[in-house]
Amino acid sequence: MTLTVYNTLTRQKETFQALEANKVRMYCCGITVYDYCHLGHARTCLVWDVVRSYFEWLGYEVNYIQNFTDIDDKILNRAKKEGTSMEDVSERFIQAYFEDMSRMGIRQADAYPRATHTLDGIKRLVAELEAKGFAYPADGDVYYAVKKFSDYGKLSGRKLEDMQTGASGRVDTPEAEKKQDPCDFALWKAAKEGEPSWDSPWGAGRPGWHIECSAMVRERLGETIDIHVGGSDLTFPHHENEIAQSEAATGQSLANYWLHNGMVKVDGEKMSKSLGNFTTIRDLLDKPVDAMAMRLFILQAHYRKPVDFTNEAIAAATNGWETLREGLLFGDRFGQDLGFTDSATIAKSEESELIRQRFKDAVNDDFNFTAGLAVLFEMAKELQKEGHIIVHQRKTATDPQKLATLWYTLIELSAVLGFKAELKEETVNDGLTDAEIEQLIEQRAAAKKAKNWAECDRIRDELKDQGISLIDTKEGTTWHSV
RNA sequence: GGUGGCAUAGCCAAGUGGUAAGGCCGUGGAUUGCAAAUCCAUUAUCCCCCAGUUCGAAUCUGGGUGCCACCUCCA
């Protein structure tokens, strides 16, 4: 099966075809940097980072760009409230963004252009739109005339006449009088007292909200790109307006595929700043919730569907991650004893290829990571079970070659989805030597023989405090570190 | 009012014409001094409701109900 993606533009799944063979040009609408990122941002960043990794795994070279919008009313408001500057606020939250994403295990994009670094491109674009009759100046502002762009509404499936503009509050704003149509939007805003501004042919001012993305896409990736992604709440008006700006200016299609991820919900409602029902990434990870469990939570729902954030869901994902983690650590724990070597040869094995193909078939269907995870869990469960057998019996009857195949394949495919496990600091020798442990086990065996159950339990608890778990079997007691 | 989407077991969730993936939780049994851990087995005759198309539908069509998102800032 070839890769198909659901294109918001056409409202159907389409076979993915890159503009340039084996290359993908991908742009993700990033964040406005006025506060800490919440789980909604995490989902967006994580999903598209995984999509990018999947493309790479398929053999594509991906140029992945994500912007920071660092000129905005909300940033200015915050700066005003804090008595700091716009730069101060945005710089602080950009740093926080990188910290949070790093903790989430999300890779960095190839570039993070900022609105404040793209002023020349923005002004050029506005000038072009004005020259072509798609924009008009009004009292220091410049507006985009939506009626001039015949395709306006093609992405979000709206018609200008259907939009009940009166209900939106747009009509009540001071800008409304300057607009030729209530749906017209600002490309450039005249400078206000005490706010940062830049010189322009229309006077001092700053860019409107949507124009920076049009400029950044063009500057970094060209006039037509393969994929433009973002949260579904950006479909209208942000992406619609981007299309209007870019396509009116260049005469070219802005992006061949428009992909949108679903929202994170809390108690059935969208998580958002305005509702105040958000959990920031740092609060969640500080709780602590494992970043990998969070990743599993996100990837266990299809990217286009909304996902409900509940403590129960996080608990389930935490347990699920534990299973996956045990599979991922199998080779680290037992590989040496089982003689695991040469991952390259194993990767080419028929069985590995078969699993890889199943994973690919699943995920190729519009990035169905959820179905792909089922393949991972199959392997992880089997390895987990084998690990238990080895811990309990100190050996396994299963062919090590088969286990090696499962393990290496699991590692490879998990990495595509960003799952990585690290062996925790072993506490085995933290205070107790193997000999001491064995001695305690012997003491316990003696107590056991004497039916001194209190002493038995005491020794077991003592070892448990040291991170040693005892397992009683018919052949005697074995132990392993937790 | 307009537009888009969703409804599958206790919870989460995949599946878009061929007879219900996966995760979490649970249950029965084995084992055990009791536990823990582990092992074995097991968990939707059915996919919101009604009607239709079809040899056959969770999957297609029509109608209904409920929920969500966007139309204002939003990932």
Coordinates of C-alpha atoms (C1' of nucleotides) in Angstrom, one line a residue:
Chain A
M1 CA 0.0 0.0 0.0
T2 CA 1.3 3.4 -0.9
L3 CA 1.0 6.3 1.5
T4 CA -2.3 8.1 1.5
V5 CA -3.1 11.2 3.4
Y6 CA -6.3 12.9 4.3
N7 CA -6.3 16.3 2.6
T8 CA -8.4 18.9 4.2
L9 CA -8.5 20.8 0.9
T10 CA -10.3 17.9 -0.9
R11 CA -11.8 16.3 2.1
Q12 CA -10.6 12.9 1.1
K13 CA -7.7 10.6 1.3
E14 CA -5.2 11.0 -1.5
T15 CA -2.1 9.1 -2.6
F16 CA 0.9 11.1 -1.5
Q17 CA 3.1 12.3 -4.3
A18 CA 6.0 14.5 -3.5
L19 CA 6.8 17.5 -5.7
E20 CA 10.4 16.4 -5.9
A21 CA 11.3 12.8 -5.8
N22 CA 12.1 11.5 -2.3
K23 CA 11.9 15.0 -0.8
V24 CA 9.2 16.5 1.4
R25 CA 8.8 20.1 2.1
M26 CA 6.7 20.5 5.2
Y27 CA 5.6 23.5 7.2
C28 CA 3.9 23.4 10.5
C29 CA 2.1 26.4 12.0
G30 CA 3.8 26.8 15.3
I31 CA 2.9 28.8 18.4
T32 CA 2.4 32.3 19.4
V33 CA 4.9 32.7 22.2
Y34 CA 3.1 34.4 25.0
D35 CA 2.7 31.5 27.5
Y36 CA 3.9 28.0 28.4
C37 CA 2.8 25.3 26.0
H38 CA -0.1 23.1 27.0
L39 CA -1.0 19.5 26.0
G40 CA -2.8 20.7 22.9
H41 CA 0.5 22.2 21.6
A42 CA 2.2 19.0 22.6
R43 CA -0.1 16.9 20.5
T44 CA 0.4 19.1 17.5
C45 CA 4.2 19.2 17.8
L46 CA 4.4 15.5 18.6
V47 CA 2.1 14.2 15.9
W48 CA 3.8 16.2 13.1
D49 CA 7.3 15.3 14.3
V50 CA 6.3 11.7 14.2
V51 CA 4.9 12.1 10.7
R52 CA 8.2 13.7 9.7
S53 CA 10.1 10.7 11.2
Y54 CA 7.9 8.3 9.3
F55 CA 8.6 10.1 6.0
E56 CA 12.3 9.8 6.8
W57 CA 11.9 6.1 7.6
L58 CA 10.2 5.7 4.2
G59 CA 13.3 7.2 2.7
Y60 CA 12.3 10.8 2.1
E61 CA 14.5 13.7 2.9
V62 CA 12.3 16.1 4.9
N63 CA 12.7 19.8 5.2
Y64 CA 10.6 20.6 8.2
I65 CA 9.9 24.2 9.2
Q66 CA 8.0 25.4 12.2
N67 CA 7.5 29.0 12.9
F68 CA 7.2 31.2 16.0
T69 CA 4.8 34.0 15.9
D70 CA 6.5 36.6 18.0
I71 CA 4.5 39.7 17.1
D72 CA 1.0 39.6 18.5
D73 CA -1.5 41.4 20.8
K74 CA -1.3 38.7 23.4
I75 CA 2.4 39.0 23.7
L76 CA 2.1 42.7 24.0
N77 CA -0.5 42.5 26.6
R78 CA 1.6 40.2 28.7
A79 CA 4.6 42.5 28.3
K80 CA 2.5 45.4 29.4
K81 CA 1.2 43.5 32.4
E82 CA 4.7 42.5 33.4
G83 CA 6.3 45.8 32.6
T84 CA 8.7 44.0 30.2
S85 CA 9.1 44.1 26.5
M86 CA 7.6 42.0 23.7
E87 CA 11.1 40.6 23.0
D88 CA 11.5 39.7 26.6
V89 CA 8.2 37.7 26.7
S90 CA 8.7 35.9 23.4
E91 CA 12.3 35.1 24.1
R92 CA 11.4 33.6 27.4
F93 CA 8.6 31.4 26.0
I94 CA 10.7 30.3 23.0
Q95 CA 13.2 29.0 25.5
A96 CA 10.5 27.4 27.5
Y97 CA 9.2 25.8 24.3
F98 CA 12.5 24.2 23.5
E99 CA 12.8 22.9 27.1
D100 CA 9.3 21.4 27.1
M101 CA 9.6 19.8 23.6
S102 CA 13.0 18.4 24.5
R103 CA 11.5 16.8 27.6
M104 CA 8.7 15.4 25.5
G105 CA 11.3 13.8 23.2
I106 CA 10.1 15.9 20.3
R107 CA 12.9 16.6 17.8
Q108 CA 13.7 20.1 16.6
A109 CA 12.5 21.3 13.3
D110 CA 15.1 22.2 10.6
A111 CA 14.4 25.8 11.2
Y112 CA 12.3 28.0 13.4
P113 CA 11.7 31.3 11.6
R114 CA 10.2 34.1 13.5
A115 CA 7.9 36.9 12.4
T116 CA 10.3 39.5 13.7
H117 CA 13.0 38.1 11.4
T118 CA 10.8 38.0 8.4
L119 CA 9.8 41.6 8.1
D120 CA 11.3 42.2 4.6
G121 CA 9.5 39.2 3.2
I122 CA 6.2 40.2 4.9
K123 CA 6.4 43.8 3.5
R124 CA 7.3 42.5 0.1
L125 CA 4.3 40.2 0.1
V126 CA 1.9 43.0 1.3
A127 CA 3.2 45.2 -1.5
E128 CA 2.7 42.6 -4.1
L129 CA -0.9 42.0 -2.9
E130 CA -1.6 45.7 -3.0
A131 CA -0.1 46.0 -6.5
K132 CA -2.2 43.1 -7.7
G133 CA -5.4 44.6 -6.3
F134 CA -5.9 42.1 -3.5
A135 CA -5.1 44.5 -0.7
Y136 CA -6.0 48.1 0.1
P137 CA -4.6 50.6 2.6
A138 CA -6.9 52.2 5.1
D139 CA -5.7 54.8 7.5
G140 CA -2.3 53.2 8.1
D141 CA -3.6 49.7 8.0
V142 CA -3.6 47.4 5.0
Y143 CA -6.4 44.9 4.5
Y144 CA -6.8 41.9 2.3
A145 CA -10.0 42.1 0.2
V146 CA -11.4 38.6 0.5
K147 CA -13.9 39.2 -2.3
K148 CA -11.1 39.6 -4.8
F149 CA -9.9 36.1 -4.3
S150 CA -12.4 33.8 -6.0
D151 CA -11.1 30.7 -4.2
Y152 CA -11.6 32.2 -0.8
G153 CA -13.1 29.5 1.5
K154 CA -11.9 26.5 -0.5
L155 CA -9.9 25.1 2.4
S156 CA -12.6 25.4 5.1
G157 CA -15.5 24.8 2.8
R158 CA -17.2 28.1 3.5
K159 CA -18.9 30.7 1.4
L160 CA -18.5 34.3 2.3
E161 CA -22.3 34.7 2.2
D162 CA -22.8 31.8 4.6
M163 CA -20.6 33.3 7.3
Q164 CA -22.8 35.0 9.8
T165 CA -20.4 37.8 10.3
G166 CA -22.7 39.7 12.7
A167 CA -22.5 36.9 15.2
S168 CA -18.7 37.0 15.4
G169 CA -18.1 40.4 17.0
R170 CA -15.9 41.3 14.1
V171 CA -18.4 44.0 13.2
D172 CA -18.1 45.8 16.5
T173 CA -14.3 46.4 16.4
P174 CA -12.9 49.8 15.5
E175 CA -11.3 48.3 12.4
A176 CA -14.6 47.3 11.0
E177 CA -15.3 50.7 9.6
K178 CA -12.1 50.6 7.7
K179 CA -12.9 47.3 6.0
Q180 CA -14.6 47.0 2.7
D181 CA -16.0 43.6 3.8
P182 CA -16.4 42.3 7.4
C183 CA -14.3 39.3 6.4
D184 CA -11.4 41.3 5.2
F185 CA -8.4 40.9 7.5
A186 CA -5.4 42.9 8.4
L187 CA -2.1 42.4 6.6
W188 CA -0.5 45.3 8.2
K189 CA -1.6 47.3 11.3
A190 CA -0.7 50.9 11.9
A191 CA 1.6 51.5 14.9
K192 CA 0.1 52.2 18.2
E193 CA 1.6 54.4 20.9
G194 CA 4.2 52.5 22.9
E195 CA 4.1 49.4 20.8
P196 CA 6.9 48.0 18.7
S197 CA 6.7 49.0 15.1
W198 CA 8.6 48.8 11.8
D199 CA 8.8 51.2 8.9
S200 CA 6.9 50.4 5.8
P201 CA 5.4 52.0 2.7
W202 CA 2.1 52.4 4.6
G203 CA 3.7 54.0 7.6
A204 CA 5.1 52.6 10.8
G205 CA 3.3 49.5 12.0
R206 CA 3.4 45.7 12.4
P207 CA 2.3 42.7 10.5
G208 CA -1.2 41.1 10.9
W209 CA -1.5 37.6 12.2
H210 CA -1.6 35.5 9.0
I211 CA 0.9 37.2 6.7
E212 CA 4.0 36.0 8.5
C213 CA 3.3 32.3 7.7
S214 CA 2.8 33.1 4.0
A215 CA 6.1 35.0 4.0
M216 CA 8.0 32.3 6.0
V217 CA 6.8 29.4 3.8
R218 CA 7.8 31.3 0.7
E219 CA 11.2 32.3 2.1
R220 CA 12.1 28.9 3.6
L221 CA 10.4 26.4 1.3
G222 CA 9.3 28.1 -1.9
E223 CA 6.0 29.1 -3.5
T224 CA 4.5 25.6 -3.5
I225 CA 5.2 23.1 -0.8
D226 CA 4.2 19.5 -0.3
I227 CA 2.5 19.6 3.1
H228 CA 1.2 22.3 5.3
V229 CA 0.1 21.1 8.8
G230 CA -1.4 22.5 11.9
G231 CA -4.1 22.2 14.5
S232 CA -7.6 21.8 13.1
D233 CA -8.6 25.1 14.8
L234 CA -6.3 26.9 12.4
T235 CA -8.1 25.7 9.3
F236 CA -10.2 28.9 9.5
P237 CA -9.4 31.6 9.3
H238 CA -5.6 31.2 9.6
H239 CA -4.9 28.7 6.9
E240 CA -7.7 30.0 4.7
N241 CA -6.1 33.4 4.8
E242 CA -2.6 32.0 4.2
I243 CA -3.9 30.5 1.0
A244 CA -5.6 33.7 0.0
Q245 CA -2.4 35.7 0.6
S246 CA 0.1 33.3 -0.9
E247 CA -1.9 32.2 -3.9
A248 CA -3.0 35.6 -4.9
A249 CA 0.6 36.8 -4.7
T250 CA 2.3 34.0 -6.5
G251 CA -0.4 32.5 -8.7
Q252 CA 0.8 29.2 -7.5
S253 CA -0.8 26.6 -5.2
L254 CA 0.6 27.1 -1.7
A255 CA 0.5 23.5 -0.6
N256 CA -0.5 20.3 -2.2
Y257 CA -1.7 18.7 1.0
W258 CA -3.2 20.3 4.0
L259 CA -3.3 18.2 7.1
H260 CA -4.9 19.0 10.4
N261 CA -4.6 17.3 13.8
G262 CA -7.5 17.0 16.2
M263 CA -7.8 18.9 19.5
V264 CA -7.1 17.7 23.0
K265 CA -10.2 17.9 25.1
V266 CA -10.9 18.0 28.8
D267 CA -14.3 16.7 29.9
G268 CA -15.5 16.8 26.4
E269 CA -14.4 20.3 25.8
K270 CA -11.5 21.7 23.9
M271 CA -8.5 22.4 26.0
S272 CA -7.7 26.1 25.5
K273 CA -6.3 29.1 27.2
S274 CA -9.6 31.0 27.0
L275 CA -11.5 28.2 28.8
G276 CA -8.7 27.9 31.4
N277 CA -8.9 24.1 31.3
F278 CA -5.4 23.6 30.2
T279 CA -2.5 21.6 31.7
T280 CA 0.9 22.8 30.7
I281 CA 3.5 20.3 29.4
R282 CA 5.8 21.2 32.3
D283 CA 3.2 20.7 34.9
L284 CA 2.3 17.3 33.6
L285 CA 5.9 16.1 33.3
D286 CA 6.6 17.5 36.8
K287 CA 3.8 15.5 38.2
P288 CA 5.5 13.3 37.2
V289 CA 3.9 11.7 34.1
D290 CA 6.4 9.9 31.9
A291 CA 6.9 11.7 28.6
M292 CA 6.8 8.3 26.8
A293 CA 3.4 7.5 28.4
M294 CA 2.2 10.9 27.2
R295 CA 3.4 10.0 23.7
L296 CA 1.6 6.7 23.9
F297 CA -1.6 8.5 25.0
I298 CA -1.3 10.8 22.0
L299 CA -0.4 8.2 19.4
Q300 CA -3.1 5.8 20.6
A301 CA -5.8 8.0 19.0
H302 CA -5.8 8.8 15.3
Y303 CA -4.2 12.2 14.7
R304 CA -7.3 13.7 13.2
K305 CA -9.7 12.8 16.0
P306 CA -10.2 14.7 19.1
V307 CA -8.7 13.0 22.2
D308 CA -10.0 13.4 25.8
F309 CA -7.4 14.0 28.4
T310 CA -8.3 12.3 31.7
N311 CA -6.4 10.9 34.6
E312 CA -7.7 7.5 33.7
A313 CA -6.4 7.8 30.1
I314 CA -3.0 8.8 31.4
A315 CA -2.9 5.9 33.9
A316 CA -3.8 3.5 31.1
A317 CA -1.1 4.9 28.9
T318 CA 1.4 4.7 31.7
N319 CA 0.7 1.0 32.1
G320 CA 0.8 0.5 28.4
W321 CA 4.1 2.2 28.1
E322 CA 5.5 -0.1 30.8
T323 CA 4.7 -3.0 28.6
L324 CA 6.3 -1.4 25.6
R325 CA 9.3 -0.4 27.7
E326 CA 9.9 -3.9 28.9
G327 CA 9.9 -5.1 25.3
L328 CA 12.4 -2.3 24.3
L329 CA 14.7 -3.2 27.2
F330 CA 14.7 -6.9 26.5
G331 CA 18.0 -6.9 24.6
D332 CA 19.6 -4.6 27.0
R333 CA 18.8 -6.9 29.8
F334 CA 19.2 -10.3 28.2
G335 CA 20.8 -9.7 24.8
Q336 CA 24.3 -10.4 26.0
D337 CA 23.5 -13.7 27.6
L338 CA 21.5 -14.7 24.6
G339 CA 24.4 -13.8 22.2
F340 CA 22.6 -11.0 20.3
T341 CA 24.9 -9.6 17.7
D342 CA 24.9 -8.0 14.3
S343 CA 21.7 -6.1 14.0
A344 CA 22.3 -5.4 10.3
T345 CA 21.9 -9.0 9.3
I346 CA 18.8 -9.4 11.4
A347 CA 17.2 -6.3 10.0
K348 CA 17.3 -7.9 6.6
S349 CA 15.7 -11.2 7.8
E350 CA 12.5 -12.3 6.3
E351 CA 10.6 -12.2 9.5
S352 CA 11.8 -8.7 10.3
E353 CA 10.8 -7.6 6.8
L354 CA 7.4 -9.1 7.3
I355 CA 6.7 -7.2 10.5
R356 CA 8.1 -4.0 9.0
Q357 CA 5.7 -4.5 6.1
R358 CA 2.7 -4.9 8.4
F359 CA 3.7 -1.8 10.2
K360 CA 4.0 0.1 7.0
D361 CA 0.7 -1.1 5.6
A362 CA -1.0 0.1 8.8
V363 CA 0.7 3.5 9.0
N364 CA 0.5 4.2 5.2
D365 CA -3.2 4.6 5.7
D366 CA -3.2 8.3 6.6
F367 CA -0.6 7.9 9.3
N368 CA -2.6 5.4 11.3
F369 CA 0.0 5.2 14.1
T370 CA -2.7 3.6 16.3
A371 CA -2.9 0.5 14.1
G372 CA 0.9 0.6 13.8
L373 CA 1.2 0.4 17.6
A374 CA -0.7 -2.9 17.6
V375 CA 2.2 -4.3 15.6
L376 CA 4.6 -2.9 18.2
F377 CA 2.6 -4.3 21.1
E378 CA 2.6 -7.8 19.6
M379 CA 6.4 -7.8 19.6
A380 CA 6.7 -6.1 23.0
K381 CA 4.2 -8.5 24.6
E382 CA 6.1 -11.5 23.4
L383 CA 9.5 -10.1 24.5
Q384 CA 8.0 -9.1 27.8
K385 CA 6.8 -12.7 28.3
E386 CA 10.2 -14.1 27.3
G387 CA 11.8 -11.7 29.7
H388 CA 9.6 -13.1 32.5
I389 CA 10.5 -16.6 31.6
I390 CA 14.2 -15.8 31.7
V391 CA 13.9 -14.0 35.0
H392 CA 11.9 -16.8 36.6
Q393 CA 13.8 -19.8 35.1
R394 CA 17.1 -18.2 34.2
K395 CA 16.8 -19.6 30.7
T396 CA 14.4 -19.8 27.7
A397 CA 13.7 -22.5 25.1
T398 CA 13.0 -19.9 22.4
D399 CA 15.4 -19.5 19.6
P400 CA 17.6 -16.5 20.5
Q401 CA 17.7 -15.6 16.8
K402 CA 14.0 -15.1 16.8
L403 CA 14.1 -13.0 19.9
A404 CA 16.9 -10.9 18.5
T405 CA 14.8 -10.4 15.4
L406 CA 11.8 -9.3 17.4
W407 CA 13.9 -7.0 19.5
Y408 CA 15.8 -5.2 16.8
T409 CA 12.6 -4.8 14.8
L410 CA 10.8 -3.4 17.8
I411 CA 13.6 -1.0 18.5
E412 CA 13.6 0.2 14.9
L413 CA 9.8 0.7 14.5
S414 CA 9.5 2.2 18.0
A415 CA 12.1 4.7 17.1
V416 CA 10.0 5.8 14.1
L417 CA 7.2 6.7 16.6
G418 CA 9.8 8.2 19.0
F419 CA 9.6 5.6 21.6
K420 CA 12.9 5.0 23.4
A421 CA 13.6 3.2 26.7
E422 CA 16.6 3.5 28.9
L423 CA 17.7 1.1 31.5
K424 CA 17.2 2.8 34.9
E425 CA 20.1 3.1 37.1
E426 CA 20.6 -0.3 38.4
T427 CA 20.3 -0.4 42.1
V428 CA 21.7 -3.9 42.4
N429 CA 25.1 -2.9 43.8
D430 CA 23.8 0.1 45.5
G431 CA 24.8 -1.0 49.0
L432 CA 24.4 -4.7 48.5
T433 CA 26.7 -7.0 46.7
D434 CA 25.4 -10.1 44.9
A435 CA 26.9 -12.2 47.6
E436 CA 25.1 -10.3 50.3
I437 CA 21.8 -10.7 48.5
E438 CA 22.5 -14.4 48.1
Q439 CA 23.2 -14.6 51.8
L440 CA 20.0 -12.9 52.7
I441 CA 18.1 -15.3 50.5
E442 CA 19.7 -18.2 52.3
Q443 CA 18.8 -16.7 55.6
R444 CA 15.2 -16.4 54.3
A445 CA 15.3 -20.0 53.1
A446 CA 16.3 -21.1 56.6
A447 CA 13.5 -19.0 58.1
K448 CA 11.1 -20.5 55.6
K449 CA 12.1 -24.0 56.5
A450 CA 11.5 -23.1 60.2
K451 CA 8.1 -21.6 59.1
N452 CA 9.1 -18.3 60.5
W453 CA 7.0 -16.3 58.1
A454 CA 7.5 -13.0 59.8
E455 CA 11.2 -13.3 59.3
C456 CA 10.6 -14.4 55.7
D457 CA 8.5 -11.3 54.9
R458 CA 11.0 -9.0 56.7
I459 CA 13.9 -10.1 54.5
R460 CA 11.7 -9.9 51.4
D461 CA 10.7 -6.3 52.4
E462 CA 14.3 -5.4 53.2
L463 CA 15.5 -6.5 49.8
K464 CA 12.5 -4.8 48.2
D465 CA 13.7 -1.5 49.7
Q466 CA 17.0 -2.1 48.0
G467 CA 15.2 -2.6 44.7
I468 CA 15.5 -6.3 44.7
S469 CA 12.4 -8.4 44.0
L470 CA 12.4 -12.1 45.1
I471 CA 10.6 -14.8 43.2
D472 CA 9.9 -18.1 44.9
T473 CA 9.9 -21.1 42.6
K474 CA 9.9 -24.8 43.1
E475 CA 13.7 -24.8 42.4
G476 CA 14.3 -22.1 45.0
T477 CA 14.3 -18.4 45.2
T478 CA 15.6 -16.2 42.4
W479 CA 15.9 -12.4 42.4
H480 CA 16.0 -9.5 40.0
S481 CA 16.3 -5.8 40.3
V482 CA 13.1 -3.8 39.7
Chain B
rG1 C1' -27.9 30.4 10.9
rG2 C1' -23.5 28.3 8.0
rU3 C1' -19.5 24.5 7.7
rG4 C1' -16.8 20.2 9.2
rG5 C1' -16.4 16.0 12.3
rC6 C1' -17.7 12.1 15.8
rA7 C1' -21.0 8.0 18.0
rU8 C1' -17.6 0.4 18.3
rA9 C1' -16.9 -3.9 25.2
rG10 C1' -16.2 -1.2 32.1
rC11 C1' -12.6 2.8 29.9
rC12 C1' -9.5 4.3 25.6
rA13 C1' -9.4 2.8 20.5
rA14 C1' -8.4 0.5 15.1
rG15 C1' -11.4 -1.1 11.5
rU16 C1' -15.1 2.2 5.4
rG17 C1' -18.9 -4.2 2.0
rG18 C1' -17.1 -10.5 3.7
rU19 C1' -18.4 -11.9 9.1
rA20 C1' -15.3 -7.2 15.3
rA21 C1' -7.1 -5.2 15.7
rG22 C1' -4.6 -3.3 19.9
rG23 C1' -4.1 -0.9 24.9
rC24 C1' -5.9 -0.4 30.0
rC25 C1' -9.0 -2.7 33.6
rG26 C1' -11.4 -7.3 35.0
rU27 C1' -12.7 -12.6 35.7
rG28 C1' -11.7 -18.2 36.3
rG29 C1' -7.8 -21.7 37.1
rA30 C1' -2.5 -23.1 38.3
rU31 C1' 1.4 -21.9 41.5
rU32 C1' 2.3 -19.9 46.7
rG33 C1' 3.1 -20.3 54.0
rC34 C1' 0.4 -15.7 52.4
rA35 C1' 1.7 -12.4 48.9
rA36 C1' 4.0 -10.3 44.7
rA37 C1' 5.5 -11.8 40.2
rU38 C1' 4.6 -15.5 36.6
rC39 C1' 1.8 -19.2 33.7
rC40 C1' -2.9 -21.0 31.3
rA41 C1' -7.7 -19.6 29.9
rU42 C1' -11.3 -15.9 29.4
rU43 C1' -13.9 -10.9 28.5
rA44 C1' -18.8 -7.1 22.2
rU45 C1' -23.5 -12.9 18.3
rC46 C1' -22.3 -7.4 17.8
rC47 C1' -20.7 -1.8 16.3
rC48 C1' -26.4 5.2 18.8
rC49 C1' -31.7 4.4 16.7
rC50 C1' -35.1 3.4 12.4
rA51 C1' -35.7 2.3 7.3
rG52 C1' -33.3 0.9 2.6
rU53 C1' -29.5 -1.1 -1.0
rU54 C1' -26.9 -6.0 -1.2
rC55 C1' -26.0 -13.0 -1.4
rG56 C1' -23.7 -10.3 2.6
rA57 C1' -23.1 -3.7 6.2
rA58 C1' -20.1 -1.5 12.0
rU59 C1' -18.7 -0.3 7.1
rC60 C1' -23.0 2.2 1.4
rU61 C1' -27.9 5.3 1.0
rG62 C1' -32.0 8.1 3.4
rG63 C1' -34.1 9.8 8.0
rG64 C1' -33.6 10.6 13.3
rU65 C1' -31.0 11.3 18.1
rG66 C1' -26.8 12.8 20.9
rC67 C1' -21.9 15.1 21.3
rC68 C1' -17.8 18.1 19.6
rA69 C1' -15.1 21.7 16.7
rC70 C1' -14.8 26.1 13.5
rC71 C1' -17.4 30.7 11.8
rU72 C1' -13.6 35.9 17.6
rC73 C1' -8.0 34.5 19.7
rC74 C1' -6.6 29.5 19.6
rA75 C1' -2.2 23.8 18.3

